[in-house]
Amino acid sequence: MNLLLVEDEKKIAQFVCAGLREQSFAVDHCDNGTTGFEYASRGGYDLIVLDIMLPGRDGLSILKGLRKAGNATPVILLTARNELDDRIEGLSLGADDYLAKPFFVEELIARIQAIVRRASGDRNHLLEVGDLHLDRLSREVTWHGESVDMTGREFNLIEYLMRSPGRVFTRTQILEHVWGYDFDPSTNVVDVCIQRIRRKMTSIGVGSDGDSPIESVRGVGYRFRKLA
């Protein structure tokens, strides 16, 4: 699942991102409200973890703006323990849950999973493009009806591309989103992972490497093929 964390406290952001990524969540992080609102407004996230006290635009203002624009992405608010009025206002503005600081990342993960389970009835956990089907809850991938065994990293990469068919992602964008930390720009880790995914899809006996839905864009990066 793709999550957005908007949190300006560096230590909190670090342990939350690390804990979520250990559970194979893909996480984007913003440390101010202005950028956080821009990211959230683009869509493409399954859930937003949103601190209330932020530099720039505060969390309640972000939440209000998203709901006014019709953005129904689930939101968990992070609050200080004595901010009862903010919690009440946040819930009235459309927040799905809140968590008071300090907290254990395990509790945050449990709350995220509970919200996703409640929302799963509308099949938002399923991604289907052509003959490739991906279930973000069971983390199962099928290609031409055959199951493909993916590692956590491979699953996150193909999901990231699959959510925006036709959009070209640079290797740097893929590294930051899927791996979650900076690499030497000359690393070939993205290319190696793409090659593994393609081999697994062709090894089940259907399609060919050229039939892969992941296309290379010379000199730029990769994209998931957009079907006509």
mmCIF file of C-alpha atoms in Angstrom:
data_model
loop_
_atom_site.group_PDB
_atom_site.id
_atom_site.type_symbol
_atom_site.label_atom_id
_atom_site.label_comp_id
_atom_site.label_asym_id
_atom_site.label_seq_id
_atom_site.Cartn_x
_atom_site.Cartn_y
_atom_site.Cartn_z
ATOM 1 C CA MET A 1 0.000 0.000 0.000
ATOM 2 C CA ASN A 2 1.082 3.551 -0.689
ATOM 3 C CA LEU A 3 1.112 5.846 2.329
ATOM 4 C CA LEU A 4 1.881 9.531 2.825
ATOM 5 C CA LEU A 5 3.394 10.677 6.113
ATOM 6 C CA VAL A 6 3.275 14.413 6.845
ATOM 7 C CA GLU A 7 5.374 14.941 9.980
ATOM 8 C CA ASP A 8 7.943 17.620 10.748
ATOM 9 C CA GLU A 9 9.621 15.997 13.775
ATOM 10 C CA LYS A 10 12.621 14.232 12.271
ATOM 11 C CA LYS A 11 12.980 11.431 14.855
ATOM 12 C CA ILE A 12 9.288 10.554 14.733
ATOM 13 C CA ALA A 13 9.319 10.551 10.928
ATOM 14 C CA GLN A 14 12.365 8.293 10.849
ATOM 15 C CA PHE A 15 10.991 5.605 13.153
ATOM 16 C CA VAL A 16 7.532 5.706 11.565
ATOM 17 C CA CYS A 17 8.946 5.387 8.031
ATOM 18 C CA ALA A 18 11.269 2.571 9.104
ATOM 19 C CA GLY A 19 8.466 0.665 10.850
ATOM 20 C CA LEU A 20 6.061 1.011 7.943
ATOM 21 C CA ARG A 21 8.641 -0.023 5.361
ATOM 22 C CA GLU A 22 9.505 -3.100 7.413
ATOM 23 C CA GLN A 23 5.866 -4.111 6.851
ATOM 24 C CA SER A 24 6.314 -3.560 3.073
ATOM 25 C CA PHE A 25 4.361 -0.305 2.944
ATOM 26 C CA ALA A 26 5.611 2.218 0.394
ATOM 27 C CA VAL A 27 5.948 5.587 2.146
ATOM 28 C CA ASP A 28 6.375 9.150 0.932
ATOM 29 C CA HIS A 29 7.347 11.678 3.608
ATOM 30 C CA CYS A 30 6.859 15.448 3.772
ATOM 31 C CA ASP A 31 8.116 17.617 6.639
ATOM 32 C CA ASN A 32 5.837 20.626 6.144
ATOM 33 C CA GLY A 33 2.158 21.250 5.535
ATOM 34 C CA THR A 34 2.485 23.130 2.268
ATOM 35 C CA THR A 35 4.295 20.301 0.492
ATOM 36 C CA GLY A 36 2.169 17.727 2.304
ATOM 37 C CA PHE A 37 -1.036 19.221 0.913
ATOM 38 C CA GLU A 38 0.439 19.238 -2.595
ATOM 39 C CA TYR A 39 1.375 15.559 -2.331
ATOM 40 C CA ALA A 40 -1.969 14.567 -0.821
ATOM 41 C CA SER A 41 -3.901 16.487 -3.480
ATOM 42 C CA ARG A 42 -2.239 14.502 -6.278
ATOM 43 C CA GLY A 43 -3.995 11.347 -5.078
ATOM 44 C CA GLY A 44 -2.634 7.837 -5.432
ATOM 45 C CA TYR A 45 -2.327 7.171 -1.701
ATOM 46 C CA ASP A 46 -4.210 4.498 0.219
ATOM 47 C CA LEU A 47 -3.902 6.398 3.489
ATOM 48 C CA ILE A 48 -2.405 9.615 4.886
ATOM 49 C CA VAL A 49 -0.773 9.878 8.315
ATOM 50 C CA LEU A 50 -1.042 13.573 9.134
ATOM 51 C CA ASP A 51 0.437 15.532 12.026
ATOM 52 C CA ILE A 52 -1.685 18.452 13.202
ATOM 53 C CA MET A 53 1.098 20.833 14.207
ATOM 54 C CA LEU A 54 3.126 21.529 11.078
ATOM 55 C CA PRO A 55 5.175 24.381 9.651
ATOM 56 C CA GLY A 56 3.469 26.050 6.725
ATOM 57 C CA ARG A 57 -0.062 24.683 6.520
ATOM 58 C CA ASP A 58 -1.385 22.925 9.634
ATOM 59 C CA GLY A 59 -2.859 19.453 9.546
ATOM 60 C CA LEU A 60 -6.478 20.433 10.156
ATOM 61 C CA SER A 61 -6.306 22.922 7.292
ATOM 62 C CA ILE A 62 -4.895 20.187 5.040
ATOM 63 C CA LEU A 63 -7.663 17.786 6.043
ATOM 64 C CA LYS A 64 -10.359 20.412 5.493
ATOM 65 C CA GLY A 65 -8.946 21.272 2.061
ATOM 66 C CA LEU A 66 -8.809 17.631 0.988
ATOM 67 C CA ARG A 67 -12.370 16.879 2.036
ATOM 68 C CA LYS A 68 -13.654 20.088 0.428
ATOM 69 C CA ALA A 69 -12.021 19.002 -2.837
ATOM 70 C CA GLY A 70 -13.717 15.600 -2.636
ATOM 71 C CA ASN A 71 -10.555 13.703 -1.680
ATOM 72 C CA ALA A 72 -11.771 10.804 0.464
ATOM 73 C CA THR A 73 -8.366 9.207 1.154
ATOM 74 C CA PRO A 74 -8.406 7.852 4.745
ATOM 75 C CA VAL A 75 -6.543 10.070 7.220
ATOM 76 C CA ILE A 76 -5.035 9.250 10.598
ATOM 77 C CA LEU A 77 -4.192 12.365 12.619
ATOM 78 C CA LEU A 78 -1.164 12.534 14.900
ATOM 79 C CA THR A 79 -1.845 14.762 17.911
ATOM 80 C CA ALA A 80 -0.251 15.822 21.161
ATOM 81 C CA ARG A 81 -1.825 14.096 24.151
ATOM 82 C CA ASN A 82 -3.521 17.298 25.401
ATOM 83 C CA GLU A 83 -5.036 18.365 22.084
ATOM 84 C CA LEU A 84 -8.577 17.109 22.761
ATOM 85 C CA ASP A 85 -10.247 19.966 20.896
ATOM 86 C CA ASP A 86 -8.072 19.317 17.839
ATOM 87 C CA ARG A 87 -8.984 15.633 17.851
ATOM 88 C CA ILE A 88 -12.689 16.439 18.024
ATOM 89 C CA GLU A 89 -12.386 18.996 15.240
ATOM 90 C CA GLY A 90 -10.320 16.583 13.146
ATOM 91 C CA LEU A 91 -12.925 13.842 13.413
ATOM 92 C CA SER A 92 -15.681 16.322 12.550
ATOM 93 C CA LEU A 93 -13.713 17.388 9.452
ATOM 94 C CA GLY A 94 -13.543 13.795 8.216
ATOM 95 C CA ALA A 95 -10.495 12.181 9.817
ATOM 96 C CA ASP A 96 -10.810 8.408 10.086
ATOM 97 C CA ASP A 97 -8.794 8.014 13.289
ATOM 98 C CA TYR A 98 -6.249 9.753 15.497
ATOM 99 C CA LEU A 99 -3.233 8.695 17.503
ATOM 100 C CA ALA A 100 -1.798 10.669 20.412
ATOM 101 C CA LYS A 101 1.954 11.162 20.756
ATOM 102 C CA PRO A 102 4.022 9.404 21.934
ATOM 103 C CA PHE A 103 2.892 6.144 20.358
ATOM 104 C CA PHE A 104 4.240 2.765 19.292
ATOM 105 C CA VAL A 105 4.588 2.304 15.547
ATOM 106 C CA GLU A 106 2.977 -1.145 15.965
ATOM 107 C CA GLU A 107 -0.231 0.566 17.095
ATOM 108 C CA LEU A 108 -0.145 2.878 14.088
ATOM 109 C CA ILE A 109 0.260 -0.125 11.786
ATOM 110 C CA ALA A 110 -2.688 -1.879 13.450
ATOM 111 C CA ARG A 111 -4.869 1.194 12.974
ATOM 112 C CA ILE A 112 -3.831 1.503 9.326
ATOM 113 C CA GLN A 113 -4.678 -2.143 8.699
ATOM 114 C CA ALA A 114 -8.063 -1.771 10.417
ATOM 115 C CA ILE A 115 -8.993 1.218 8.262
ATOM 116 C CA VAL A 116 -7.885 -0.575 5.092
ATOM 117 C CA ARG A 117 -9.924 -3.650 6.035
ATOM 118 C CA ARG A 118 -13.017 -1.485 6.479
ATOM 119 C CA ALA A 119 -12.455 0.082 3.073
ATOM 120 C CA SER A 120 -11.670 -3.206 1.298
ATOM 121 C CA GLY A 121 -15.319 -3.939 0.588
ATOM 122 C CA ASP A 122 -15.194 -1.549 -2.375
ATOM 123 C CA ARG A 123 -12.334 -3.555 -3.954
ATOM 124 C CA ASN A 124 -9.921 -0.621 -3.719
ATOM 125 C CA HIS A 125 -7.296 -3.159 -2.710
ATOM 126 C CA LEU A 126 -7.362 -4.689 -6.203
ATOM 127 C CA LEU A 127 -5.356 -3.356 -9.139
ATOM 128 C CA GLU A 128 -6.124 -4.798 -12.566
ATOM 129 C CA VAL A 129 -4.504 -3.663 -15.805
ATOM 130 C CA GLY A 130 -4.884 -6.009 -18.730
ATOM 131 C CA ASP A 131 -3.754 -9.521 -17.778
ATOM 132 C CA LEU A 132 -1.926 -8.408 -14.638
ATOM 133 C CA HIS A 133 -3.887 -8.514 -11.381
ATOM 134 C CA LEU A 134 -2.526 -7.373 -8.029
ATOM 135 C CA ASP A 135 -4.144 -7.721 -4.598
ATOM 136 C CA ARG A 136 -2.652 -5.248 -2.131
ATOM 137 C CA LEU A 137 -4.147 -6.962 0.920
ATOM 138 C CA SER A 138 -3.073 -10.542 0.209
ATOM 139 C CA ARG A 139 -0.033 -9.257 -1.767
ATOM 140 C CA GLU A 140 -0.754 -11.740 -4.538
ATOM 141 C CA VAL A 141 0.123 -11.134 -8.188
ATOM 142 C CA THR A 142 -1.335 -13.019 -11.155
ATOM 143 C CA TRP A 143 -0.209 -12.723 -14.775
ATOM 144 C CA HIS A 144 -2.446 -14.259 -17.456
ATOM 145 C CA GLY A 145 -4.245 -16.056 -14.616
ATOM 146 C CA GLU A 146 -1.062 -17.616 -13.208
ATOM 147 C CA SER A 147 0.331 -16.731 -9.791
ATOM 148 C CA VAL A 148 3.714 -14.958 -9.751
ATOM 149 C CA ASP A 149 5.798 -15.145 -6.582
ATOM 150 C CA MET A 150 7.111 -11.652 -5.774
ATOM 151 C CA THR A 151 9.425 -10.445 -3.020
ATOM 152 C CA GLY A 152 8.241 -7.471 -0.980
ATOM 153 C CA ARG A 153 10.444 -5.083 -2.936
ATOM 154 C CA GLU A 154 9.340 -6.470 -6.311
ATOM 155 C CA PHE A 155 5.694 -6.217 -5.273
ATOM 156 C CA ASN A 156 6.089 -2.589 -4.189
ATOM 157 C CA LEU A 157 7.873 -1.669 -7.405
ATOM 158 C CA ILE A 158 5.328 -3.170 -9.752
ATOM 159 C CA GLU A 159 2.474 -1.681 -7.703
ATOM 160 C CA TYR A 160 4.094 1.759 -7.871
ATOM 161 C CA LEU A 161 4.285 1.631 -11.665
ATOM 162 C CA MET A 162 0.914 -0.053 -12.057
ATOM 163 C CA ARG A 163 -0.965 2.689 -10.225
ATOM 164 C CA SER A 164 -0.134 5.192 -12.990
ATOM 165 C CA PRO A 165 -0.173 3.417 -16.378
ATOM 166 C CA GLY A 166 1.603 5.402 -19.058
ATOM 167 C CA ARG A 167 3.464 7.662 -16.625
ATOM 168 C CA VAL A 168 7.256 7.522 -16.870
ATOM 169 C CA PHE A 169 9.131 7.235 -13.563
ATOM 170 C CA THR A 170 12.833 7.964 -13.302
ATOM 171 C CA ARG A 171 15.141 5.560 -11.506
ATOM 172 C CA THR A 172 15.585 8.157 -8.769
ATOM 173 C CA GLN A 173 11.823 8.392 -8.224
ATOM 174 C CA ILE A 174 11.549 4.615 -8.031
ATOM 175 C CA LEU A 175 14.485 4.397 -5.598
ATOM 176 C CA GLU A 176 13.026 7.034 -3.292
ATOM 177 C CA HIS A 177 9.537 5.519 -3.305
ATOM 178 C CA VAL A 178 10.268 1.796 -3.253
ATOM 179 C CA TRP A 179 13.587 1.618 -1.394
ATOM 180 C CA GLY A 180 12.919 4.647 0.761
ATOM 181 C CA TYR A 181 16.449 6.000 1.014
ATOM 182 C CA ASP A 182 19.093 7.479 -1.232
ATOM 183 C CA PHE A 183 21.414 5.365 -3.359
ATOM 184 C CA ASP A 184 24.370 6.248 -5.507
ATOM 185 C CA PRO A 185 22.723 7.638 -8.685
ATOM 186 C CA SER A 186 24.819 5.211 -10.724
ATOM 187 C CA THR A 187 23.412 2.126 -8.978
ATOM 188 C CA ASN A 188 21.617 -0.430 -11.147
ATOM 189 C CA VAL A 189 19.449 -1.839 -8.355
ATOM 190 C CA VAL A 190 16.231 -0.694 -10.093
ATOM 191 C CA ASP A 191 17.227 -2.290 -13.400
ATOM 192 C CA VAL A 192 18.137 -5.552 -11.659
ATOM 193 C CA CYS A 193 14.792 -5.660 -9.854
ATOM 194 C CA ILE A 194 12.896 -4.982 -13.096
ATOM 195 C CA GLN A 195 14.810 -7.798 -14.802
ATOM 196 C CA ARG A 196 13.881 -10.208 -11.988
ATOM 197 C CA ILE A 197 10.212 -9.281 -12.280
ATOM 198 C CA ARG A 198 10.253 -9.828 -16.038
ATOM 199 C CA ARG A 199 11.983 -13.207 -15.688
ATOM 200 C CA LYS A 200 9.416 -14.355 -13.139
ATOM 201 C CA MET A 201 6.545 -13.330 -15.400
ATOM 202 C CA THR A 202 7.969 -15.151 -18.422
ATOM 203 C CA SER A 203 9.006 -18.234 -16.403
ATOM 204 C CA ILE A 204 5.397 -19.240 -15.772
ATOM 205 C CA GLY A 205 5.072 -20.096 -19.455
ATOM 206 C CA VAL A 206 2.879 -17.273 -20.725
ATOM 207 C CA GLY A 207 3.950 -14.205 -22.647
ATOM 208 C CA SER A 208 7.513 -13.205 -23.367
ATOM 209 C CA ASP A 209 9.942 -10.595 -22.148
ATOM 210 C CA GLY A 210 8.704 -8.323 -24.919
ATOM 211 C CA ASP A 211 5.151 -8.927 -23.699
ATOM 212 C CA SER A 212 6.021 -7.505 -20.272
ATOM 213 C CA PRO A 213 3.759 -4.632 -19.168
ATOM 214 C CA ILE A 214 6.822 -2.820 -17.782
ATOM 215 C CA GLU A 215 8.422 -0.769 -20.540
ATOM 216 C CA SER A 216 11.903 0.731 -20.534
ATOM 217 C CA VAL A 217 12.138 4.378 -21.586
ATOM 218 C CA ARG A 218 15.669 4.879 -22.839
ATOM 219 C CA GLY A 219 17.642 7.424 -20.865
ATOM 220 C CA VAL A 220 14.771 8.116 -18.462
ATOM 221 C CA GLY A 221 13.391 5.137 -16.544
ATOM 222 C CA TYR A 222 10.355 2.870 -16.677
ATOM 223 C CA ARG A 223 6.604 2.940 -17.091
ATOM 224 C CA PHE A 224 3.707 0.512 -16.902
ATOM 225 C CA ARG A 225 2.264 0.095 -20.372
ATOM 226 C CA LYS A 226 -1.022 1.962 -20.789
ATOM 227 C CA LEU A 227 -3.581 -0.131 -22.609
ATOM 228 C CA ALA A 228 -5.631 1.461 -25.380
#
